Coordinates of C-alpha atoms in Angstrom, one line a residue:
Chain Z
M1 CA -8.5 9.2 -8.1
H2 CA -9.2 12.9 -8.0
C3 CA -12.8 12.2 -7.4
I4 CA -12.0 10.2 -4.3
T5 CA -9.9 13.0 -3.0
L6 CA -12.7 15.5 -3.5
E7 CA -15.3 13.2 -1.9
T8 CA -13.2 12.2 1.1
Q9 CA -10.9 15.1 1.8
Y10 CA -13.0 18.1 0.6
G11 CA -16.5 16.7 1.2
V12 CA -17.6 17.5 -2.4
P13 CA -20.0 15.1 -4.2
T14 CA -18.2 14.2 -7.4
V15 CA -18.8 12.1 -10.4
G16 CA -16.0 10.9 -12.7
V17 CA -16.8 10.8 -16.4
H18 CA -14.5 8.3 -18.1
A19 CA -14.0 6.8 -21.5
K20 CA -15.6 3.4 -22.0
P21 CA -12.4 1.3 -22.2
F22 CA -11.5 2.4 -18.7
A23 CA -14.7 1.1 -17.0
S24 CA -13.0 -1.9 -15.4
V25 CA -9.9 0.0 -14.4
V26 CA -11.6 2.8 -12.6
R27 CA -13.9 0.5 -10.7
S28 CA -11.0 -1.6 -9.7
V29 CA -9.0 1.4 -8.6
A30 CA -12.0 2.8 -6.7
Y31 CA -12.4 -0.5 -4.9
T32 CA -8.8 -0.7 -3.8
K33 CA -8.6 3.0 -2.9
G34 CA -11.6 2.4 -0.5
M35 CA -14.5 3.6 -2.4
P36 CA -16.1 0.5 -4.0
H37 CA -19.4 2.3 -4.7
Q38 CA -17.9 5.4 -6.3
R39 CA -20.3 6.9 -8.9
F40 CA -19.2 7.0 -12.5
A41 CA -20.5 7.8 -16.0
F42 CA -18.9 6.7 -19.2
V43 CA -18.7 8.2 -22.7
P44 CA -17.6 6.5 -25.9
M45 CA -14.0 6.3 -27.1
P46 CA -12.4 8.3 -28.7
V47 CA -13.0 11.8 -27.4
M48 CA -9.8 13.0 -29.1
G49 CA -10.3 14.7 -32.5
K50 CA -14.1 14.6 -32.4
T51 CA -16.1 17.5 -33.7
S52 CA -18.3 19.6 -31.4
A53 CA -21.4 18.0 -32.9
E54 CA -20.0 14.5 -32.2
L55 CA -19.2 15.4 -28.6
K56 CA -22.7 16.9 -28.2
A57 CA -24.0 13.6 -29.4
Y58 CA -22.0 11.8 -26.7
I59 CA -23.5 14.2 -24.0
D60 CA -27.0 13.8 -25.3
G61 CA -26.6 10.1 -25.8
I62 CA -26.4 6.8 -23.9
D63 CA -23.7 5.7 -21.5
P64 CA -22.1 2.9 -23.5
V65 CA -21.4 0.9 -20.3
T66 CA -24.7 1.1 -18.4
G67 CA -27.1 1.8 -21.3
K68 CA -28.6 4.7 -19.4
P69 CA -28.9 8.3 -20.7
L70 CA -25.5 9.9 -19.8
M71 CA -26.6 13.2 -18.3
E72 CA -29.4 11.6 -16.4
E73 CA -26.8 9.4 -14.9
V74 CA -24.5 12.3 -14.1
V75 CA -27.2 14.3 -12.3
E76 CA -28.3 11.2 -10.4
A77 CA -24.7 10.5 -9.3
L78 CA -24.6 14.0 -7.8
T79 CA -28.1 14.1 -6.2
K80 CA -29.2 10.5 -5.3
P81 CA -29.0 10.1 -1.5
L82 CA -26.2 7.8 -0.3
S83 CA -27.1 4.2 0.6
D84 CA -26.0 2.5 3.8
E85 CA -23.4 0.7 1.7
E86 CA -22.0 4.0 0.4
T87 CA -21.5 5.5 3.9
Q88 CA -20.2 2.6 5.8
K89 CA -16.5 2.5 6.8
I90 CA -15.2 -1.0 7.0
K91 CA -11.9 -2.8 6.6
I92 CA -11.5 -5.5 3.9
D93 CA -8.7 -7.9 4.6
R94 CA -7.3 -9.8 1.6
S95 CA -4.7 -12.5 1.7
T96 CA -2.7 -14.7 -0.6
P97 CA -2.3 -18.4 0.4
R98 CA 1.2 -19.7 0.3
L99 CA 0.3 -23.0 -1.3
I100 CA -2.0 -24.1 -4.1
D101 CA -4.0 -27.3 -3.7
P102 CA -1.8 -30.2 -4.9
D103 CA -2.5 -31.5 -8.4
N104 CA -0.6 -33.1 -11.2
E105 CA 1.7 -30.8 -13.3
S106 CA -0.5 -30.7 -16.3
N107 CA -3.4 -29.4 -14.3
L108 CA -1.2 -27.0 -12.5
Q109 CA 0.0 -25.6 -15.8
R110 CA -3.6 -25.1 -16.8
L111 CA -4.4 -23.4 -13.4
F112 CA -1.5 -21.0 -13.7
L113 CA -2.5 -20.1 -17.3
D114 CA -6.2 -19.7 -16.4
N115 CA -5.4 -17.5 -13.3
G116 CA -3.3 -15.1 -15.5
W117 CA -0.1 -16.0 -13.7
T118 CA 1.9 -16.7 -16.9
D119 CA 3.0 -14.9 -20.0
H120 CA 0.9 -17.4 -22.0
L121 CA 3.9 -19.6 -22.5
P122 CA 4.4 -22.9 -20.6
I123 CA 6.1 -22.3 -17.2
V124 CA 8.0 -24.5 -14.8
V125 CA 5.6 -25.4 -12.0
P126 CA 7.0 -23.9 -8.8
T127 CA 6.9 -26.9 -6.5
E128 CA 8.1 -26.6 -3.0
E129 CA 11.3 -28.5 -3.9
R130 CA 12.1 -26.3 -6.9
V131 CA 11.5 -23.2 -4.9
A132 CA 13.7 -24.5 -2.1
A133 CA 16.5 -25.1 -4.6
M134 CA 16.0 -21.7 -6.1
L135 CA 16.4 -20.1 -2.6
S136 CA 19.8 -21.7 -2.3
G137 CA 20.9 -18.9 -4.7
T138 CA 20.8 -16.2 -1.9
R139 CA 21.7 -15.9 1.7
R140 CA 18.5 -13.9 2.3
K141 CA 15.8 -15.4 4.3
A142 CA 12.7 -16.7 2.5
D143 CA 10.3 -14.6 4.5
E144 CA 12.2 -11.4 4.2
V145 CA 10.1 -8.6 2.7
V146 CA 11.8 -7.3 -0.5
G147 CA 9.5 -4.4 -1.4
T148 CA 6.2 -3.5 -3.1
M149 CA 5.2 -3.6 -6.8
R150 CA 2.4 -1.7 -8.6
P151 CA 1.4 -1.4 -12.2
T152 CA 1.4 2.4 -12.1
R153 CA 2.0 5.0 -9.4
T154 CA -1.7 5.6 -8.8
R155 CA -2.4 1.9 -8.1
E156 CA -2.0 0.1 -4.8
G157 CA 1.3 -1.5 -4.1
W158 CA 1.4 -5.3 -3.3
Q159 CA 4.1 -6.5 -0.9
F160 CA 6.4 -9.5 -1.6
T161 CA 9.1 -11.6 0.0
V162 CA 12.2 -13.3 -1.2
E163 CA 10.3 -16.6 -1.5
K164 CA 7.7 -15.0 -3.7
V165 CA 10.5 -13.7 -6.0
A166 CA 12.0 -17.3 -6.1
V167 CA 8.6 -18.8 -7.0
N168 CA 8.5 -16.5 -10.1
A169 CA 12.1 -17.2 -10.9
V170 CA 11.3 -21.0 -11.0
M171 CA 8.4 -20.4 -13.2
A172 CA 10.6 -18.6 -15.7
G173 CA 13.1 -21.5 -15.8
A174 CA 15.9 -19.6 -14.1
K175 CA 18.8 -21.2 -12.3
P176 CA 19.5 -20.5 -8.5
E177 CA 22.7 -18.6 -9.4
Y178 CA 20.6 -16.1 -11.3
L179 CA 18.4 -15.3 -8.2
P180 CA 20.5 -12.3 -6.9
V181 CA 19.9 -10.6 -10.2
I182 CA 16.2 -11.4 -10.1
L183 CA 16.0 -10.2 -6.5
A184 CA 17.7 -7.0 -7.5
L185 CA 15.2 -6.5 -10.3
A186 CA 12.3 -7.1 -7.9
A187 CA 13.9 -4.8 -5.2
S188 CA 14.0 -2.0 -7.7
E189 CA 10.2 -1.8 -7.5
V190 CA 10.2 -0.9 -11.2
T191 CA 7.6 -3.0 -12.9
A192 CA 8.1 -4.8 -16.1
R193 CA 4.4 -4.9 -16.6
P194 CA 3.3 -1.2 -16.4
S195 CA -0.4 -0.6 -17.1
T196 CA 0.2 2.4 -19.2
T197 CA -1.8 2.9 -22.4
T198 CA 1.5 3.7 -24.2
S199 CA 2.5 0.0 -24.1
G200 CA 5.9 1.0 -22.8
A201 CA 8.2 -1.9 -21.8
T202 CA 11.1 -2.1 -19.4
M203 CA 14.7 -2.7 -20.2
A204 CA 17.3 -4.2 -17.8
V205 CA 21.1 -3.8 -18.4
I206 CA 23.5 -5.8 -16.2
N207 CA 27.0 -4.7 -15.4
G208 CA 29.9 -6.1 -13.3
P209 CA 31.4 -9.5 -12.5
I210 CA 28.1 -11.3 -12.2
R211 CA 27.9 -11.2 -16.0
H212 CA 30.8 -13.7 -16.2
Q213 CA 29.8 -15.7 -13.1
I214 CA 26.4 -16.6 -14.5
G215 CA 27.4 -16.7 -18.2
M216 CA 25.4 -13.8 -19.6
N217 CA 25.7 -12.7 -23.2
W218 CA 26.9 -9.2 -24.2
G219 CA 28.2 -10.2 -27.6
I220 CA 26.6 -11.6 -30.7
G221 CA 22.8 -11.7 -30.3
A222 CA 22.9 -10.4 -26.7
M223 CA 19.5 -8.7 -27.1
G224 CA 17.9 -11.8 -28.7
P225 CA 17.0 -15.4 -27.6
Y226 CA 20.5 -16.8 -27.5
N227 CA 21.5 -17.1 -23.9
H228 CA 19.8 -18.9 -21.0
A229 CA 20.7 -16.3 -18.3
N230 CA 19.6 -13.3 -20.4
A231 CA 16.4 -15.1 -21.5
T232 CA 15.2 -16.5 -18.2
I233 CA 16.2 -13.5 -16.0
G234 CA 14.3 -11.2 -18.4
R235 CA 11.3 -13.6 -18.3
A236 CA 11.4 -13.8 -14.5
F237 CA 11.4 -10.0 -14.4
G238 CA 8.1 -9.9 -16.3
L239 CA 6.5 -12.8 -14.4
L240 CA 7.4 -11.4 -11.0
S241 CA 6.2 -8.0 -12.0
Q242 CA 2.7 -9.1 -13.0
N243 CA 2.2 -11.5 -10.2
L244 CA 3.8 -9.5 -7.3
Q245 CA 1.9 -6.3 -8.3
G246 CA -1.5 -8.1 -8.3
G247 CA -1.9 -8.9 -12.0
S248 CA -1.4 -7.6 -15.5
V249 CA -4.9 -8.2 -17.0
P250 CA -5.9 -6.4 -20.2
G251 CA -8.7 -3.9 -19.5
E252 CA -8.1 -4.0 -15.8
T253 CA -4.4 -3.8 -14.8
Y254 CA -3.0 -3.5 -18.3
M255 CA -4.2 -0.8 -20.8
G256 CA -1.5 -0.8 -23.4
S257 CA -3.5 -0.3 -26.6
Q258 CA -1.1 -2.1 -28.9
G259 CA 0.9 -4.1 -26.4
N260 CA 4.7 -4.5 -26.7
N261 CA 6.7 -7.5 -27.8
Y262 CA 9.7 -6.2 -25.8
A263 CA 7.8 -7.2 -22.7
Y264 CA 8.4 -10.9 -23.3
N265 CA 11.8 -10.7 -21.7
S266 CA 12.1 -7.0 -20.9
I267 CA 15.1 -6.4 -23.1
T268 CA 17.5 -8.0 -20.6
Y269 CA 21.2 -8.2 -21.5
A270 CA 24.7 -7.4 -20.2
E271 CA 26.8 -4.4 -21.3
N272 CA 29.9 -5.3 -23.3
E273 CA 32.3 -3.7 -20.8
E274 CA 35.3 -5.5 -22.2
R275 CA 35.0 -4.1 -25.8
S276 CA 33.5 -0.7 -24.8
P277 CA 36.0 2.2 -25.0
W278 CA 34.1 4.0 -22.2
T279 CA 33.1 3.8 -18.6
P280 CA 30.5 1.1 -17.9
L281 CA 27.0 2.2 -17.3
H282 CA 26.9 1.3 -13.6
V283 CA 30.1 3.3 -12.9
Q284 CA 28.5 6.3 -14.5
H285 CA 25.7 5.9 -11.9
G286 CA 27.9 5.8 -8.9
F287 CA 29.0 2.2 -8.5
N288 CA 32.5 0.7 -8.7
T289 CA 33.7 -1.4 -11.6
S290 CA 33.8 -4.5 -9.3
D291 CA 30.2 -4.1 -8.3
S292 CA 27.5 -6.1 -9.9
V293 CA 24.5 -3.9 -10.8
V294 CA 21.3 -3.9 -12.8
S295 CA 20.0 -0.7 -14.4
L296 CA 16.4 -0.2 -15.3
F297 CA 14.9 1.8 -18.2
R298 CA 11.2 2.4 -18.5
H299 CA 8.8 3.3 -21.3
C300 CA 10.8 1.4 -24.0
R301 CA 8.7 1.6 -27.2
T302 CA 10.6 3.6 -29.9
T303 CA 13.6 2.2 -31.7
S304 CA 15.4 3.8 -34.6
F305 CA 18.6 2.3 -36.1
Q306 CA 21.5 3.3 -38.2
M307 CA 24.6 1.6 -39.7
G308 CA 27.9 3.2 -38.8
L309 CA 28.8 6.9 -39.1
R310 CA 29.4 8.1 -42.6
E311 CA 32.4 10.5 -43.1
K312 CA 30.4 13.4 -44.7
H313 CA 26.9 13.4 -43.2
W314 CA 27.2 11.4 -39.9
R315 CA 26.1 14.4 -37.9
D316 CA 23.0 14.9 -40.1
H317 CA 22.1 11.2 -39.9
V318 CA 22.3 11.2 -36.1
Q319 CA 20.2 14.4 -35.9
Y320 CA 17.5 12.9 -38.1
L321 CA 17.5 9.8 -36.0
L322 CA 17.0 11.9 -32.8
R323 CA 14.3 14.0 -34.3
G324 CA 12.4 10.9 -35.1
L325 CA 11.9 10.3 -31.4
N326 CA 9.0 11.6 -29.4
P327 CA 10.3 14.6 -27.5
H328 CA 8.8 13.2 -24.2
T329 CA 10.9 10.0 -24.4
P330 CA 14.7 10.6 -24.3
P331 CA 17.3 8.6 -26.2
T332 CA 19.4 5.8 -24.9
L333 CA 22.1 5.0 -27.6
I334 CA 22.7 1.2 -27.8
L335 CA 26.0 0.9 -29.6
D336 CA 27.9 -2.0 -31.0
P337 CA 31.5 -1.6 -29.9
I338 CA 32.4 -0.9 -33.6
V339 CA 30.2 2.2 -33.5
A340 CA 31.3 3.3 -30.1
R341 CA 34.9 3.5 -31.4
Q342 CA 33.6 5.2 -34.5
F343 CA 32.0 8.0 -32.4
I344 CA 35.5 8.6 -31.0
D345 CA 37.1 8.6 -34.4
R346 CA 34.5 10.9 -36.0
G347 CA 33.7 13.2 -33.2
G348 CA 36.5 12.8 -30.6
F349 CA 34.0 11.7 -28.0
D350 CA 36.5 9.9 -25.8
T351 CA 34.0 9.7 -22.9
K352 CA 30.3 8.8 -22.7
D353 CA 29.7 12.2 -21.2
K354 CA 31.2 14.0 -24.2
L355 CA 29.0 12.0 -26.5
I356 CA 25.9 12.6 -24.4
Q357 CA 26.6 16.4 -24.4
W358 CA 26.8 16.3 -28.2
I359 CA 23.6 14.3 -28.5
Y360 CA 21.9 16.8 -26.3
E361 CA 23.0 19.7 -28.5
Q362 CA 21.9 17.9 -31.7
A363 CA 18.4 16.9 -30.5
T364 CA 16.5 20.2 -31.1
M365 CA 13.2 21.2 -32.7
P366 CA 11.3 24.5 -33.1
A367 CA 9.6 25.4 -29.8
G368 CA 6.2 25.7 -31.5
I369 CA 6.3 22.1 -32.7
Y370 CA 7.8 20.9 -29.4
W371 CA 5.0 22.4 -27.3
D372 CA 2.3 21.2 -29.7
D373 CA 3.3 17.6 -29.1
Q374 CA 0.5 15.8 -27.2
L375 CA 2.8 14.1 -24.6
I376 CA 4.6 17.4 -24.0
Q377 CA 1.2 19.0 -23.5
N378 CA 0.2 16.2 -21.1
Y379 CA 3.3 15.8 -19.0
I380 CA 5.7 18.8 -19.5
H381 CA 3.5 21.8 -20.1
P382 CA 1.8 21.6 -16.6
R383 CA 5.3 21.6 -15.0
A384 CA 6.5 24.5 -17.2
V385 CA 3.4 26.5 -16.2
K386 CA 4.3 25.8 -12.5
G387 CA 7.7 27.4 -13.1
E388 CA 9.8 24.2 -13.1
E389 CA 13.1 24.4 -15.0
P390 CA 14.3 23.9 -17.6
Y391 CA 10.7 23.8 -19.0
A392 CA 9.7 27.2 -17.8
T393 CA 12.5 28.9 -19.8
K394 CA 11.7 26.7 -22.8
L395 CA 8.1 27.9 -22.6
K396 CA 9.3 31.5 -23.2
A397 CA 11.0 30.6 -26.6
A398 CA 9.6 32.0 -29.8
A399 CA 7.7 29.4 -31.9
D400 CA 10.5 29.1 -34.5
E401 CA 13.3 29.1 -32.0
L402 CA 15.2 25.7 -31.7
V403 CA 14.9 24.2 -28.2
P404 CA 16.4 21.0 -26.7
M405 CA 14.0 18.1 -27.1
F406 CA 15.5 16.4 -23.9
R407 CA 17.3 17.2 -20.7
L408 CA 21.0 16.4 -20.7
D409 CA 20.7 14.1 -17.7
E410 CA 18.0 12.0 -19.4
I411 CA 20.4 10.8 -22.2
E412 CA 22.2 7.4 -21.8
V413 CA 24.7 5.3 -23.7
V414 CA 25.1 1.5 -23.5
V415 CA 27.6 -0.6 -25.4
V416 CA 26.5 -4.1 -26.5
G417 CA 27.0 -6.4 -29.4
G418 CA 29.4 -8.8 -31.0
E419 CA 31.0 -6.6 -33.7
T420 CA 29.7 -8.5 -36.7
N421 CA 28.8 -5.2 -38.2
G422 CA 28.4 -1.5 -37.2
Y423 CA 24.7 -1.5 -36.5
W424 CA 23.4 0.6 -33.7
R425 CA 20.1 1.8 -32.4
V426 CA 18.4 4.5 -30.4
M427 CA 15.9 3.4 -27.8
G428 CA 13.4 6.0 -26.7
C429 CA 13.1 5.3 -23.0
N430 CA 13.7 6.7 -19.5
Y431 CA 16.6 5.6 -17.3
D432 CA 15.1 5.0 -13.8
K433 CA 17.6 3.6 -11.4
S434 CA 20.6 1.2 -10.9
V435 CA 20.3 -1.4 -8.1
S436 CA 23.0 -3.5 -6.4
I437 CA 23.0 -7.2 -7.2
D438 CA 25.6 -8.0 -4.6
A439 CA 23.2 -7.0 -1.9
W440 CA 21.0 -9.9 -2.9
R441 CA 23.7 -12.7 -3.1
Chain F
M1 CA 20.1 -39.7 -5.2
N2 CA 20.0 -36.5 -3.3
Q3 CA 17.3 -35.5 -0.7
S4 CA 15.4 -33.3 -3.1
E5 CA 15.1 -36.1 -5.7
T6 CA 13.8 -38.4 -3.0
I7 CA 11.1 -35.9 -2.0
E8 CA 10.2 -35.3 -5.6
S9 CA 9.8 -39.1 -6.2
V10 CA 7.6 -39.5 -3.2
V11 CA 5.4 -36.6 -4.2
S12 CA 5.0 -37.8 -7.8
A13 CA 4.2 -41.3 -6.6
N14 CA 0.6 -40.2 -6.0
G15 CA 0.6 -38.1 -9.2
K16 CA 0.2 -34.8 -7.4
V17 CA 2.7 -32.1 -6.5
S18 CA 2.4 -29.1 -4.1
A19 CA 3.1 -25.8 -5.7
L20 CA 3.5 -22.2 -4.4
N21 CA 1.2 -19.3 -5.2
P22 CA 3.2 -16.7 -7.2
M23 CA 1.1 -13.7 -6.3
G24 CA 2.2 -10.9 -3.9
Y25 CA 0.3 -9.8 -0.8
P26 CA -2.4 -7.1 -1.3
P27 CA -2.8 -4.4 1.3
T28 CA -5.9 -4.1 3.5
I29 CA -8.6 -1.9 2.1
E30 CA -10.2 0.7 4.4
Q31 CA -13.5 1.8 3.0
L32 CA -13.9 5.6 2.9
G33 CA -17.3 7.4 3.3
M34 CA -18.7 9.4 0.4
A35 CA -19.7 13.0 0.6
P36 CA -23.4 13.7 1.3
R37 CA -25.6 14.7 -1.7
F38 CA -27.9 17.7 -2.2
E39 CA -31.4 16.7 -3.3
S40 CA -31.3 19.0 -6.3
L41 CA -28.7 20.9 -8.4
N42 CA -31.1 23.9 -8.7
D43 CA -29.5 27.1 -7.5
K44 CA -26.2 25.2 -6.9
T45 CA -22.8 25.7 -8.5
I46 CA -21.2 22.7 -10.2
Y47 CA -17.5 22.7 -11.3
L48 CA -16.8 20.9 -14.5
V49 CA -13.1 20.0 -14.2
D50 CA -10.9 19.2 -17.2
V51 CA -8.1 16.8 -16.2
H52 CA -6.3 17.1 -19.6
F53 CA -7.4 14.0 -21.3
V54 CA -7.1 14.9 -25.0
D55 CA -10.0 17.2 -26.0
G56 CA -11.7 16.6 -22.6
D57 CA -12.2 20.4 -22.4
K58 CA -14.3 20.3 -25.5
L59 CA -16.5 17.5 -24.1
L60 CA -17.0 19.6 -21.0
Q61 CA -18.0 22.6 -23.0
Q62 CA -20.8 20.5 -24.5
M63 CA -21.8 19.3 -21.0
Q64 CA -21.9 22.9 -19.9
A65 CA -24.2 23.6 -22.8
W66 CA -26.4 20.7 -21.8
F67 CA -26.8 22.1 -18.2
A68 CA -27.7 25.6 -19.6
E69 CA -30.4 24.0 -21.7
H70 CA -31.8 21.3 -19.3
L71 CA -31.0 22.6 -15.8
P72 CA -30.8 26.4 -16.3
R73 CA -31.0 27.0 -12.5
A74 CA -27.7 25.2 -12.0
R75 CA -24.6 27.4 -12.3
T76 CA -21.7 25.7 -14.0
I77 CA -18.0 26.7 -14.0
L78 CA -15.4 25.2 -16.3
A79 CA -12.1 24.7 -14.6
S80 CA -8.8 23.1 -15.5
K81 CA -6.9 21.0 -13.0
A82 CA -3.3 22.1 -12.7
G83 CA -0.4 19.6 -12.8
V84 CA 0.0 16.4 -14.7
Y85 CA -2.9 13.9 -14.7
T86 CA -1.7 12.0 -11.6
E87 CA -1.4 15.2 -9.4
D88 CA -4.2 16.6 -7.2
D89 CA -4.8 20.4 -7.4
P90 CA -5.3 21.5 -3.7
K91 CA -5.9 25.1 -4.7
L92 CA -8.7 24.2 -7.2
F93 CA -10.1 21.6 -4.8
S94 CA -10.3 24.2 -2.0
E95 CA -12.0 26.6 -4.4
I96 CA -14.6 24.0 -5.3
R97 CA -15.2 23.2 -1.6
E98 CA -15.8 26.9 -0.9
H99 CA -18.0 27.7 -3.9
A100 CA -19.6 24.6 -5.2
A101 CA -22.1 21.9 -4.3
A102 CA -20.7 19.3 -6.6
A103 CA -18.0 18.5 -9.2
I104 CA -17.7 16.6 -12.4
M105 CA -14.2 15.4 -13.4
A106 CA -13.6 14.5 -17.1
V107 CA -12.4 12.7 -19.0
G108 CA -10.9 10.3 -16.5
H109 CA -8.5 7.5 -17.5

């Protein structure tokens, strides 16, 4: 991406040297960004942790993608005269046909699987009749543009309509009455299929009257496969994300090294507003109690759990839990109602805000260890150097001084569960936004 | 029997159904021109730009050593791009345009 900027906006011949696993990704991005003949060279993976001698061997060695001597390739990329293909400026129009050639359902199942349009589980084939029935779940017009979706911020965004969302909702097995929730998820433009190497998944929490109207689960097993609405809305979120953004293909538009089982239904559930002692999540984020809203959390990958809050050491147990998180990924506390009330009994946190303030104060680590974290180095240190607060101040701390791991406004609390026991968990993730469902009815 | 069931029956009578494509609509691509190349790197300055991939700076140090040994007439400067990996660095990029004939960005991902 930076290479394209240097080539086109600054007129500087540039070669990008990438690690081998990114060969398909960078070529794909170069194509979509308008430089299909961009010049690259590739080194083996990993670079991280290699000795000077090993890195010298990479430089003196062969490009593992092309099989050519690496530095010969680098020099050639910077000196070989441009071909006609490389200098031409043309427009490439791409389109997506509305319909697929008619076939029997068995063959269509195979086609959808082979085209990478599924989550590798059987889907409901989106026939014209089924999509028309799904569209009865909203007053919005089928051809209305909803937004754009992309696998990561540096990739191109693909546009989509209400009908396109309905197609994916059918594939997931959703009912028409779920469509407003699914449209709100799509309208958020937050993908449930991010391409990130971190394997982060997305979480969707639903609040408001719609929970009752479509029969969602916020009690026993709410986060598991025990409710049709929770299950199919979450699955639809994943399918629409991968298809509307132009794919989620390992090695091309998906680079999560380990992958993430959470992505199967994007941790989709409703908050237990009725048994929560606190303000619902959507009201905390500016909506009214009577509004129906979905809230999105990105980068879900770390989960720690605890049972209840012990009388003597509950503060220590919570602090250990928090310090187990990566400091770049803030905590969202997911509390069974039993534990929510126990936080009030033990600590007097009669509002979510008071609990969040306390969590913020407990989540600390020595500055030297904080700044040595690789993700803090990658994503926070550059912002601190630029003077952005609160990071710039944190950068001035002595190595052994305790500093907050997270920002106060990054910490969230959700209440869910059926009170069969006092289990609770901390999800390392980033709250992104809350979106009206009512707008899509 | 409602209307949709009637249509479904008619379509399935010949064993085939018509389905909708689930993919979104990609934007038009406008191909951009690349920067003209110099014939040789001799007596030219090349910026080796670290984009903060883990230990990418160490790889570039080895690359700089390679240039010193194999293309001694090329002048290399190690630089570090400011900002997180997704951000451009206009100040550095302007410096490169002013002082250099070419750039190498590493390790991209």
